[in-house]
Short mmCIF file of C-alpha atoms in Angstrom, two decimals:
data_model
loop_
_atom_site.label_atom_id
_atom_site.label_comp_id
_atom_site.label_asym_id
_atom_site.label_seq_id
_atom_site.Cartn_x
_atom_site.Cartn_y
_atom_site.Cartn_z
CA UNK A 86 144.40 69.55 57.95
CA UNK A 87 143.05 70.33 61.43
CA UNK A 88 144.23 71.17 64.58
CA UNK A 89 143.49 68.02 66.49
CA UNK A 90 144.34 65.95 63.40
CA UNK A 91 147.85 67.53 63.41
CA UNK A 92 148.37 66.58 66.55
CA UNK A 93 146.87 62.97 66.61
CA UNK A 94 149.10 61.90 63.73
CA UNK A 95 152.05 63.47 64.93
CA UNK A 96 151.99 60.54 67.94
CA UNK A 97 152.68 58.16 64.95
CA UNK A 98 156.02 59.97 64.57
CA UNK A 99 156.91 59.29 68.57
CA UNK A 100 159.99 56.39 68.24
CA UNK A 101 158.94 53.05 70.05
CA UNK A 102 159.21 52.34 73.76
CA UNK A 103 162.22 50.45 74.60
CA UNK A 104 161.08 46.74 75.38
CA UNK A 105 163.75 46.18 78.12
CA UNK A 106 161.47 47.34 80.66
CA UNK A 107 158.35 44.76 79.45
CA UNK A 108 161.12 41.73 78.66
CA UNK A 109 162.73 41.94 82.02
CA UNK A 110 159.54 42.18 83.72
CA UNK A 111 158.44 38.77 81.82
CA UNK A 112 161.93 37.51 82.98
CA UNK A 113 161.31 38.49 86.33
CA UNK A 114 158.01 36.15 87.04
CA UNK A 115 159.89 33.09 85.97
CA UNK A 116 161.12 31.32 89.40
CA UNK A 117 163.67 30.31 87.78
CA UNK A 118 165.29 33.14 86.37
CA UNK A 119 169.12 33.76 86.69
CA UNK A 120 170.99 37.07 86.77
CA UNK A 121 173.34 36.36 83.57
CA UNK A 122 169.95 36.15 81.64
CA UNK A 123 168.67 39.60 83.16
CA UNK A 124 171.87 41.39 82.67
CA UNK A 125 171.67 40.20 78.69
CA UNK A 126 168.83 41.80 78.05
CA UNK A 127 169.34 44.84 79.09
CA UNK A 128 173.14 45.18 78.12
CA UNK A 129 170.95 45.02 74.50
CA UNK A 130 170.65 48.51 74.96
CA UNK A 131 173.41 50.36 75.68
CA UNK A 132 172.09 53.82 76.73
CA UNK A 133 169.85 51.86 78.86
CA UNK A 134 172.57 50.30 80.47
CA UNK A 135 175.19 53.32 81.38
CA UNK A 136 172.36 55.04 82.73
CA UNK A 137 171.19 52.07 84.81
CA UNK A 138 174.90 51.84 86.27
CA UNK A 139 174.72 55.69 87.08
CA UNK A 140 171.07 55.31 88.90
CA UNK A 141 172.88 52.21 90.87
CA UNK A 142 175.79 53.87 91.93
CA UNK A 143 173.34 57.58 92.94
CA UNK A 144 173.47 57.99 96.56
CA UNK A 145 168.84 57.30 95.61
CA UNK A 146 169.96 53.42 95.91
CA UNK A 147 173.33 54.11 98.02
CA UNK A 148 175.40 51.44 97.50
CA UNK A 149 178.77 50.90 99.64
CA UNK A 150 180.77 49.84 96.91
CA UNK A 151 180.91 51.07 93.10
CA UNK A 152 178.77 49.30 91.05
CA UNK A 153 180.54 48.46 87.65
CA UNK A 154 178.79 45.92 85.86
CA UNK A 155 175.15 45.32 85.06
CA UNK A 156 175.04 41.92 86.76
CA UNK A 157 176.19 43.82 89.77
CA UNK A 158 173.73 46.18 89.72
CA UNK A 159 170.75 43.20 88.92
CA UNK A 160 171.51 42.38 91.94
CA UNK A 161 172.33 45.22 94.11
CA UNK A 162 169.41 46.77 92.84
CA UNK A 163 166.81 44.11 93.06
CA UNK A 164 163.50 43.40 91.33
CA UNK A 165 161.51 46.62 92.11
CA UNK A 166 164.74 49.17 91.69
CA UNK A 167 165.75 47.36 89.01
CA UNK A 168 162.36 47.64 86.78
CA UNK A 169 162.26 51.42 87.89
CA UNK A 170 165.31 52.03 86.98
CA UNK A 171 164.58 50.56 83.49
CA UNK A 172 161.90 52.31 82.72
CA UNK A 173 163.40 55.72 84.08
CA UNK A 174 166.26 54.99 82.09
CA UNK A 175 164.18 54.35 78.98
CA UNK A 176 161.25 57.43 79.78
CA UNK A 177 164.19 59.61 79.71
CA UNK A 178 164.89 60.15 76.22
CA UNK A 179 161.41 61.13 75.03
CA UNK A 180 162.02 64.15 77.49
CA UNK A 181 165.03 65.40 76.37
CA UNK A 182 163.94 68.01 74.36
CA UNK A 183 161.74 69.09 76.95
CA UNK A 184 157.89 70.73 76.34
CA UNK A 185 158.64 74.21 74.93
CA UNK A 186 155.34 76.32 75.23
CA UNK A 187 155.54 74.85 78.88
CA UNK A 188 158.22 75.11 80.28
CA UNK A 189 160.89 77.96 79.66
CA UNK A 190 163.91 75.31 80.65
CA UNK A 191 164.70 72.00 78.88
CA UNK A 192 164.48 70.10 81.50
CA UNK A 193 162.00 70.74 83.44
CA UNK A 194 159.45 68.18 82.03
CA UNK A 195 161.78 65.80 83.03
CA UNK A 196 162.52 67.01 86.49
CA UNK A 197 158.66 67.64 87.57
CA UNK A 198 158.34 63.89 86.01
CA UNK A 199 160.55 62.24 88.33
CA UNK A 200 159.83 64.08 91.15
CA UNK A 201 156.17 63.17 90.82
CA UNK A 202 157.62 59.49 90.15
CA UNK A 203 159.16 59.33 93.65
CA UNK A 204 156.35 61.22 95.20
CA UNK A 205 153.70 58.33 94.18
CA UNK A 206 155.92 56.20 96.33
CA UNK A 207 156.07 57.82 98.80
CA UNK A 208 152.33 58.25 98.75
CA UNK A 209 151.72 54.55 98.25
CA UNK A 210 153.68 53.90 101.09
CA UNK A 211 151.80 55.38 102.82
CA UNK A 212 148.48 54.72 102.26
CA UNK A 213 148.95 50.88 101.24
CA UNK A 214 152.45 50.55 103.23
CA UNK A 215 154.87 49.12 99.98
CA UNK A 216 155.91 50.68 96.97
CA UNK A 217 154.14 50.13 93.25
CA UNK A 218 156.44 49.53 90.39
CA UNK A 219 153.55 50.30 87.69
CA UNK A 220 152.29 53.24 89.75
CA UNK A 221 155.73 54.73 89.53
CA UNK A 222 155.78 54.55 85.34
CA UNK A 223 152.90 56.20 85.01
CA UNK A 224 154.42 58.68 87.58
CA UNK A 225 156.76 58.76 85.20
CA UNK A 226 154.75 59.46 82.12
CA UNK A 227 151.85 61.17 83.38
CA UNK A 228 152.90 64.66 81.44
CA UNK A 229 154.17 63.12 78.34
CA UNK A 230 151.41 64.44 76.08
CA UNK A 231 153.32 68.02 76.64
CA UNK A 232 156.36 66.82 74.48
CA UNK A 233 153.87 67.17 71.52
CA UNK A 234 151.31 69.57 73.37
CA UNK A 235 153.67 72.32 73.83
CA UNK A 236 153.97 73.53 70.33
CA UNK A 237 150.74 73.95 70.22
CA UNK A 238 150.09 75.22 73.53
CA UNK A 239 152.90 77.74 72.72
CA UNK A 240 150.92 78.57 69.28
CA UNK A 241 147.68 79.60 71.33
CA UNK A 242 148.97 80.95 74.91
CA UNK A 243 147.35 83.70 74.35
CA UNK A 244 143.61 82.64 73.74
CA UNK A 245 144.46 79.81 76.57
CA UNK A 246 145.52 82.47 79.44
CA UNK A 247 142.82 84.68 78.77
CA UNK A 248 140.20 81.63 79.67
CA UNK A 249 141.98 80.74 82.63
CA UNK A 250 142.22 84.25 84.04
CA UNK A 251 139.13 85.79 83.22
CA UNK A 252 136.57 82.29 82.70
CA UNK A 253 138.17 80.76 86.11
CA UNK A 254 138.54 77.69 83.54
CA UNK A 255 141.14 75.00 84.01
CA UNK A 256 144.70 75.08 81.99
CA UNK A 257 143.51 71.61 81.00
CA UNK A 258 139.79 72.48 79.82
CA UNK A 259 140.99 75.48 78.21
CA UNK A 260 143.68 72.76 76.19
CA UNK A 261 140.55 71.22 75.15
CA UNK A 262 138.50 74.22 74.04
CA UNK A 263 141.19 76.29 72.74
CA UNK A 264 143.13 73.08 70.90
CA UNK A 265 140.55 70.27 70.77
CA UNK A 266 142.15 67.82 73.37
CA UNK A 267 143.91 68.41 76.49
CA UNK A 268 147.12 66.91 77.40
CA UNK A 269 146.57 64.47 79.99
CA UNK A 270 144.17 63.02 77.57
CA UNK A 271 147.07 63.51 74.70
CA UNK A 272 149.46 61.36 77.37
CA UNK A 273 147.27 58.79 76.75
CA UNK A 274 146.61 58.12 73.45
CA UNK A 275 150.82 57.82 73.23
CA UNK A 276 151.15 55.37 76.09
CA UNK A 277 148.26 53.51 74.33
CA UNK A 278 150.22 53.47 71.23
CA UNK A 279 153.15 52.19 73.30
CA UNK A 280 151.03 49.33 74.10
CA UNK A 281 151.65 49.83 77.95
CA UNK A 282 148.44 48.29 80.08
CA UNK A 283 145.28 49.98 80.05
CA UNK A 284 145.97 50.90 84.06
CA UNK A 285 148.45 53.17 82.99
CA UNK A 286 146.83 54.56 80.02
CA UNK A 287 143.61 55.26 82.44
CA UNK A 288 146.03 56.91 85.04
CA UNK A 289 148.25 59.16 82.52
CA UNK A 290 144.74 60.45 81.30
CA UNK A 291 143.06 61.18 84.39
CA UNK A 292 145.90 62.82 86.45
CA UNK A 293 143.98 66.20 86.50
CA UNK A 294 140.82 64.42 87.06
CA UNK A 295 140.18 61.01 88.83
CA UNK A 296 136.96 62.26 89.52
CA UNK A 297 136.06 61.49 85.79
CA UNK A 298 136.87 58.06 85.78
CA UNK A 299 134.15 55.41 85.51
CA UNK A 300 135.93 52.89 87.42
CA UNK A 301 135.92 54.36 90.92
CA UNK A 302 137.78 52.18 92.63
CA UNK A 303 140.75 52.26 90.67
CA UNK A 304 143.63 53.78 92.83
CA UNK A 305 146.00 54.73 90.58
CA UNK A 306 145.07 57.93 88.97
CA UNK A 307 144.65 59.61 92.67
CA UNK A 308 147.30 58.56 93.43
CA UNK A 309 149.07 60.04 90.35
CA UNK A 310 146.63 63.17 90.86
CA UNK A 311 148.06 64.00 94.37
CA UNK A 312 151.39 62.91 93.71
CA UNK A 313 151.45 65.66 90.78
CA UNK A 314 149.41 68.04 92.99
CA UNK A 315 152.39 68.36 95.52
CA UNK A 316 154.26 68.40 93.14
CA UNK A 317 152.95 71.52 91.57
CA UNK A 318 152.84 72.84 94.96
CA UNK A 319 156.18 73.17 95.69
CA UNK A 320 157.54 74.23 92.76
CA UNK A 321 158.98 70.75 91.47
CA UNK A 322 158.56 71.50 87.13
CA UNK A 323 155.91 74.48 87.03
CA UNK A 324 155.69 75.94 83.79
CA UNK A 325 153.25 78.44 81.97
CA UNK A 326 150.21 76.13 83.42
CA UNK A 327 150.95 76.92 86.73
CA UNK A 328 148.89 75.84 89.63
CA UNK A 329 145.49 76.30 87.58
CA UNK A 330 143.70 72.95 88.22
CA UNK A 331 141.18 71.52 89.65
CA UNK A 332 141.44 70.27 93.17
CA UNK A 333 139.44 67.53 93.44
CA UNK A 334 139.05 67.22 97.01
CA UNK A 335 137.79 63.65 97.40
CA UNK A 336 141.58 62.56 97.28
CA UNK A 337 142.56 63.26 101.24
CA UNK A 338 139.26 62.01 102.48
CA UNK A 339 139.64 58.13 99.12
CA UNK A 340 143.43 57.74 101.29
CA UNK A 341 142.22 58.49 104.81
CA UNK A 342 144.70 61.23 104.49
CA UNK A 343 145.02 64.30 107.03
CA UNK A 344 147.18 67.74 105.64
CA UNK A 345 149.90 66.69 108.17
CA UNK A 346 150.30 63.27 105.86
CA UNK A 347 150.44 65.14 102.79
CA UNK A 348 152.68 67.89 104.52
CA UNK A 349 155.06 65.38 106.13
CA UNK A 350 155.13 63.86 102.24
CA UNK A 351 156.67 67.31 100.97
CA UNK A 352 158.98 66.48 103.58
CA UNK A 353 160.02 63.41 102.36
CA UNK A 354 160.26 63.62 99.10
CA UNK A 355 162.59 66.66 99.26
CA UNK A 356 164.82 64.07 100.27
CA UNK A 357 164.71 61.60 97.63
CA UNK A 358 164.99 64.41 95.43
CA UNK A 359 168.24 65.54 97.41
CA UNK A 360 169.52 61.86 96.52
CA UNK A 361 168.15 61.55 93.19
CA UNK A 362 170.67 64.25 91.42
CA UNK A 363 171.88 60.99 89.07
CA UNK A 364 168.70 60.00 88.45
CA UNK A 365 167.68 63.40 87.27
CA UNK A 366 170.65 63.48 85.03
CA UNK A 367 170.84 61.33 83.33
CA UNK A 368 168.38 62.65 79.70
CA UNK B 278 180.02 89.82 91.19
CA UNK B 279 177.40 86.33 90.43
CA UNK B 280 173.94 85.04 91.23
CA UNK B 281 173.13 83.48 94.47
CA UNK B 282 170.72 80.82 93.54
CA UNK B 283 168.20 80.15 96.75
CA UNK B 284 167.06 76.67 95.99
CA UNK B 285 163.80 75.53 98.14
CA UNK B 286 164.17 75.08 101.97
CA UNK B 287 167.39 77.95 101.72
CA UNK B 288 168.51 80.91 102.66
CA UNK B 289 171.13 82.86 101.07
CA UNK B 290 172.60 86.49 102.39
CA UNK B 291 175.06 88.70 100.45
CA UNK B 292 176.33 92.62 101.35
CA UNK B 293 178.17 92.39 98.17
CA UNK B 294 176.78 94.81 95.76
CA UNK B 295 177.47 92.94 93.00
CA UNK B 296 175.51 90.43 93.95
CA UNK B 297 171.46 88.88 92.72
CA UNK B 298 169.73 86.63 95.11
CA UNK B 299 167.50 84.83 93.07
CA UNK B 300 164.87 82.10 93.35
CA UNK B 301 163.02 79.92 91.20
CA UNK B 302 159.90 78.38 91.04
CA UNK B 303 157.78 79.33 93.72
CA UNK B 304 154.61 77.15 93.50
CA UNK B 305 152.65 77.07 96.86
CA UNK B 306 156.07 77.86 98.94
CA UNK B 307 156.70 81.71 99.92
CA UNK B 308 160.05 83.53 99.36
CA UNK B 309 160.50 86.49 101.95
CA UNK B 310 162.65 89.35 100.29
CA UNK B 311 164.43 91.37 103.09
CA UNK B 312 166.97 93.99 102.34
CA UNK B 313 168.95 96.93 104.56
CA UNK B 314 169.38 100.33 102.41
CA UNK B 315 171.70 101.99 104.60
CA UNK B 316 174.09 98.81 105.19
CA UNK B 317 172.79 97.49 101.53
CA UNK B 318 172.91 94.10 102.93
CA UNK B 319 169.79 91.33 101.82
CA UNK B 320 168.47 88.21 102.49
CA UNK B 321 166.11 85.84 100.55
CA UNK B 322 164.11 82.68 102.18
CA UNK B 323 162.85 80.12 100.04
CA UNK B 324 160.21 78.06 102.91
CA UNK B 325 158.29 75.20 102.23
CA UNK B 326 155.96 74.34 105.05
CA UNK B 327 154.35 76.73 107.80
CA UNK B 328 155.19 74.66 111.07
CA UNK B 329 158.56 73.08 112.36
CA UNK B 330 156.12 71.17 114.68
CA UNK B 331 155.65 68.72 111.84
CA UNK B 332 159.11 67.36 112.14
CA UNK B 333 161.29 69.05 114.52
CA UNK B 334 164.12 66.80 113.49
CA UNK B 335 164.04 68.05 110.07
CA UNK B 336 163.32 71.67 111.50
CA UNK B 337 167.01 71.02 113.32
CA UNK B 338 168.58 69.56 110.66
CA UNK B 339 167.01 72.34 107.60
CA UNK B 340 165.49 75.53 109.51
CA UNK B 341 164.67 76.49 106.33
CA UNK B 342 162.31 74.41 105.45
CA UNK B 343 159.68 76.51 107.85
CA UNK B 344 158.49 79.10 108.09
CA UNK B 345 158.90 79.96 111.72
CA UNK B 346 162.21 78.49 111.80
CA UNK B 347 163.61 79.95 108.64
CA UNK B 348 162.04 83.49 109.11
CA UNK B 349 164.36 83.94 112.48
CA UNK B 350 167.31 82.90 110.81
CA UNK B 351 167.22 85.29 107.67
CA UNK B 352 166.51 87.96 109.23
CA UNK B 353 169.88 86.72 112.32
CA UNK B 354 172.44 85.92 108.90
CA UNK B 355 171.57 89.74 107.61
CA UNK B 356 171.74 91.24 111.16
CA UNK B 357 175.58 89.09 111.64
CA UNK B 358 176.12 90.87 107.97
CA UNK B 359 175.60 94.25 109.88
CA UNK B 360 171.61 95.05 108.78
CA UNK B 361 169.48 96.75 111.57
CA UNK B 362 165.84 95.73 111.78
CA UNK B 363 164.87 98.47 112.08
CA UNK B 364 165.50 99.62 108.52
CA UNK B 365 164.90 96.72 107.15
CA UNK B 366 162.67 95.99 103.93
CA UNK B 367 160.34 93.36 103.92
CA UNK B 368 158.60 91.84 100.67
CA UNK B 369 157.08 88.46 100.11
CA UNK B 370 156.02 86.52 97.13
CA UNK B 371 154.19 83.27 96.39
CA UNK B 372 151.72 81.35 98.54
CA UNK B 373 149.90 79.90 95.05
CA UNK B 374 147.20 77.41 95.38
CA UNK B 375 145.51 75.02 92.62
CA UNK B 376 141.78 76.10 91.60
CA UNK B 377 138.67 75.78 93.78
CA UNK B 378 141.45 75.46 96.90
CA UNK B 379 138.35 75.63 99.38
CA UNK B 380 139.17 72.80 102.09
CA UNK B 381 142.09 70.73 101.15
CA UNK B 382 145.61 71.10 99.95
CA UNK B 383 145.81 74.95 101.89
CA UNK B 384 149.35 74.98 102.02
CA UNK B 385 149.38 78.27 99.98
CA UNK B 386 147.05 79.71 102.79
CA UNK B 387 148.50 77.90 105.32
CA UNK B 388 151.89 79.79 104.29
CA UNK B 389 150.53 83.29 104.05
CA UNK B 390 148.81 82.68 107.68
CA UNK B 391 152.49 81.69 109.10
CA UNK B 392 154.36 84.36 107.84
CA UNK B 393 151.28 86.94 108.63
CA UNK B 394 151.38 85.67 112.16
CA UNK B 395 155.14 84.99 112.88
CA UNK B 396 155.90 89.31 111.63
CA UNK B 397 152.80 90.62 112.99
CA UNK B 398 154.37 88.74 116.65
CA UNK B 399 157.86 90.50 115.66
CA UNK B 400 156.25 94.15 115.00
CA UNK B 401 157.27 93.73 111.37
CA UNK B 402 155.84 95.14 108.43
CA UNK B 403 155.32 93.62 105.03
CA UNK B 404 156.46 96.41 102.75
CA UNK B 405 155.24 94.84 99.45
CA UNK B 406 153.49 91.35 98.26
CA UNK B 407 153.03 89.62 95.72
CA UNK B 408 150.85 86.05 96.69
CA UNK B 409 148.41 83.64 96.60
CA UNK B 410 146.65 82.99 93.71
CA UNK B 411 147.82 80.06 91.31
CA UNK B 412 150.75 81.30 89.14
CA UNK B 413 154.91 79.82 89.62
CA UNK B 414 157.18 83.17 90.40
CA UNK B 415 160.69 83.99 90.33
CA UNK B 416 161.81 86.39 92.62
CA UNK B 417 164.78 88.30 92.34
CA UNK B 418 166.83 90.93 94.49
CA UNK B 419 169.33 93.26 93.27
CA UNK B 420 171.96 93.90 96.27
CA UNK B 421 173.50 96.87 94.61
CA UNK B 422 169.67 98.73 94.20
CA UNK B 423 167.65 96.93 96.82
CA UNK B 424 164.98 96.19 93.70
CA UNK B 425 162.82 93.39 93.81
CA UNK B 426 161.21 91.76 90.89
CA UNK B 427 158.88 89.42 90.67
CA UNK B 428 158.23 86.86 87.13
CA UNK B 429 155.37 84.91 86.62
CA UNK B 430 155.81 81.90 84.66
CA UNK B 431 155.48 82.87 81.24
CA UNK B 432 155.50 85.73 82.07
CA UNK B 433 157.72 89.48 82.52
CA UNK B 434 159.90 90.38 85.48
CA UNK B 435 157.88 93.28 87.25
CA UNK B 436 159.37 95.67 90.44
CA UNK B 437 157.80 94.39 93.46
#
């Protein structure tokens, strides 16, 4: 079987994405939802329940009293944070084995993903004035393609690295030319298999090249792009691909950001990450 | 004998011959390593951004975050352990950039320029450096020998 076919086939071996997030999101749209109903849906998944309690008690969400049951967590976190916590808890299990081939340490991919998700919210607040749960999920999942691509990258690393170092080719382009697909596009296919909305699928597929997505007005791929680049620069979860990705220089202008804004976002991110240790530790 | 890990925006110094000081995953950030071979005192700074004027409150709270507040602090911390400026060997690694990095996201280059400016003003020579390009670096300093090693992601440890 050709490599590309093997890769595409292995998407079907990934377990289905936990439905808890979608179910809770649907409940929250009803004007008369009850805390008990929401807690009931969450409790159905014990691993998500345990992780939400851990996260709700983290310094990042900063509770004054210990939160010991899901009902309290639902009330304390509020809608936005609750959805983010559920998605984080749901995504974490796919990152447990890391992405050998890209990273030395098994936790590197997860740490990078959480950092990009937190950074996406800092950027979103700066640009639009508010946080965005859908963007958070897209950012958390932007590199999900690497969980499958890892072993193929490892097998072809000599060829890929040679292209990157001698031909002025980005890591993404080298993946595509050597393996037949890149990790962003593959990630988009995984998100589609999980039935995520188009917005999230596109943000994942185009997270290194938002300029190639024809629907120029879409903000999400650009936000994930800039959050990812900032984290790569900071060394949060840099792997064999390092910083070998193309600069898409329109991004700062598009969001009317100055260099100083980007630097300030990095300062804010380092504070968030100090408080997010429990979130990172859930895998 | 222990491994001292330098986090982002962090400094570690030591005069204990058994210690190894390490920082992981320098992207655009820069790791500055100093060592006094006579006093056997060494230290490492991992700074994130060039200038403390960006956020002076932050700089007071965490001077290791910026080149202009972190580098002086690194030297002072080593003096406290008996190091002498005249004898200190200075090495630097990091400051990587993403591709085609001509006019935006220049944090790697800005970090390199900030370091050069500070050392030049203070008459300090950089003895060895491995900076720029577009890969991550891990840096190790052995206090027993003063040797510095740099590893690029996926590559091998090489002496700097």
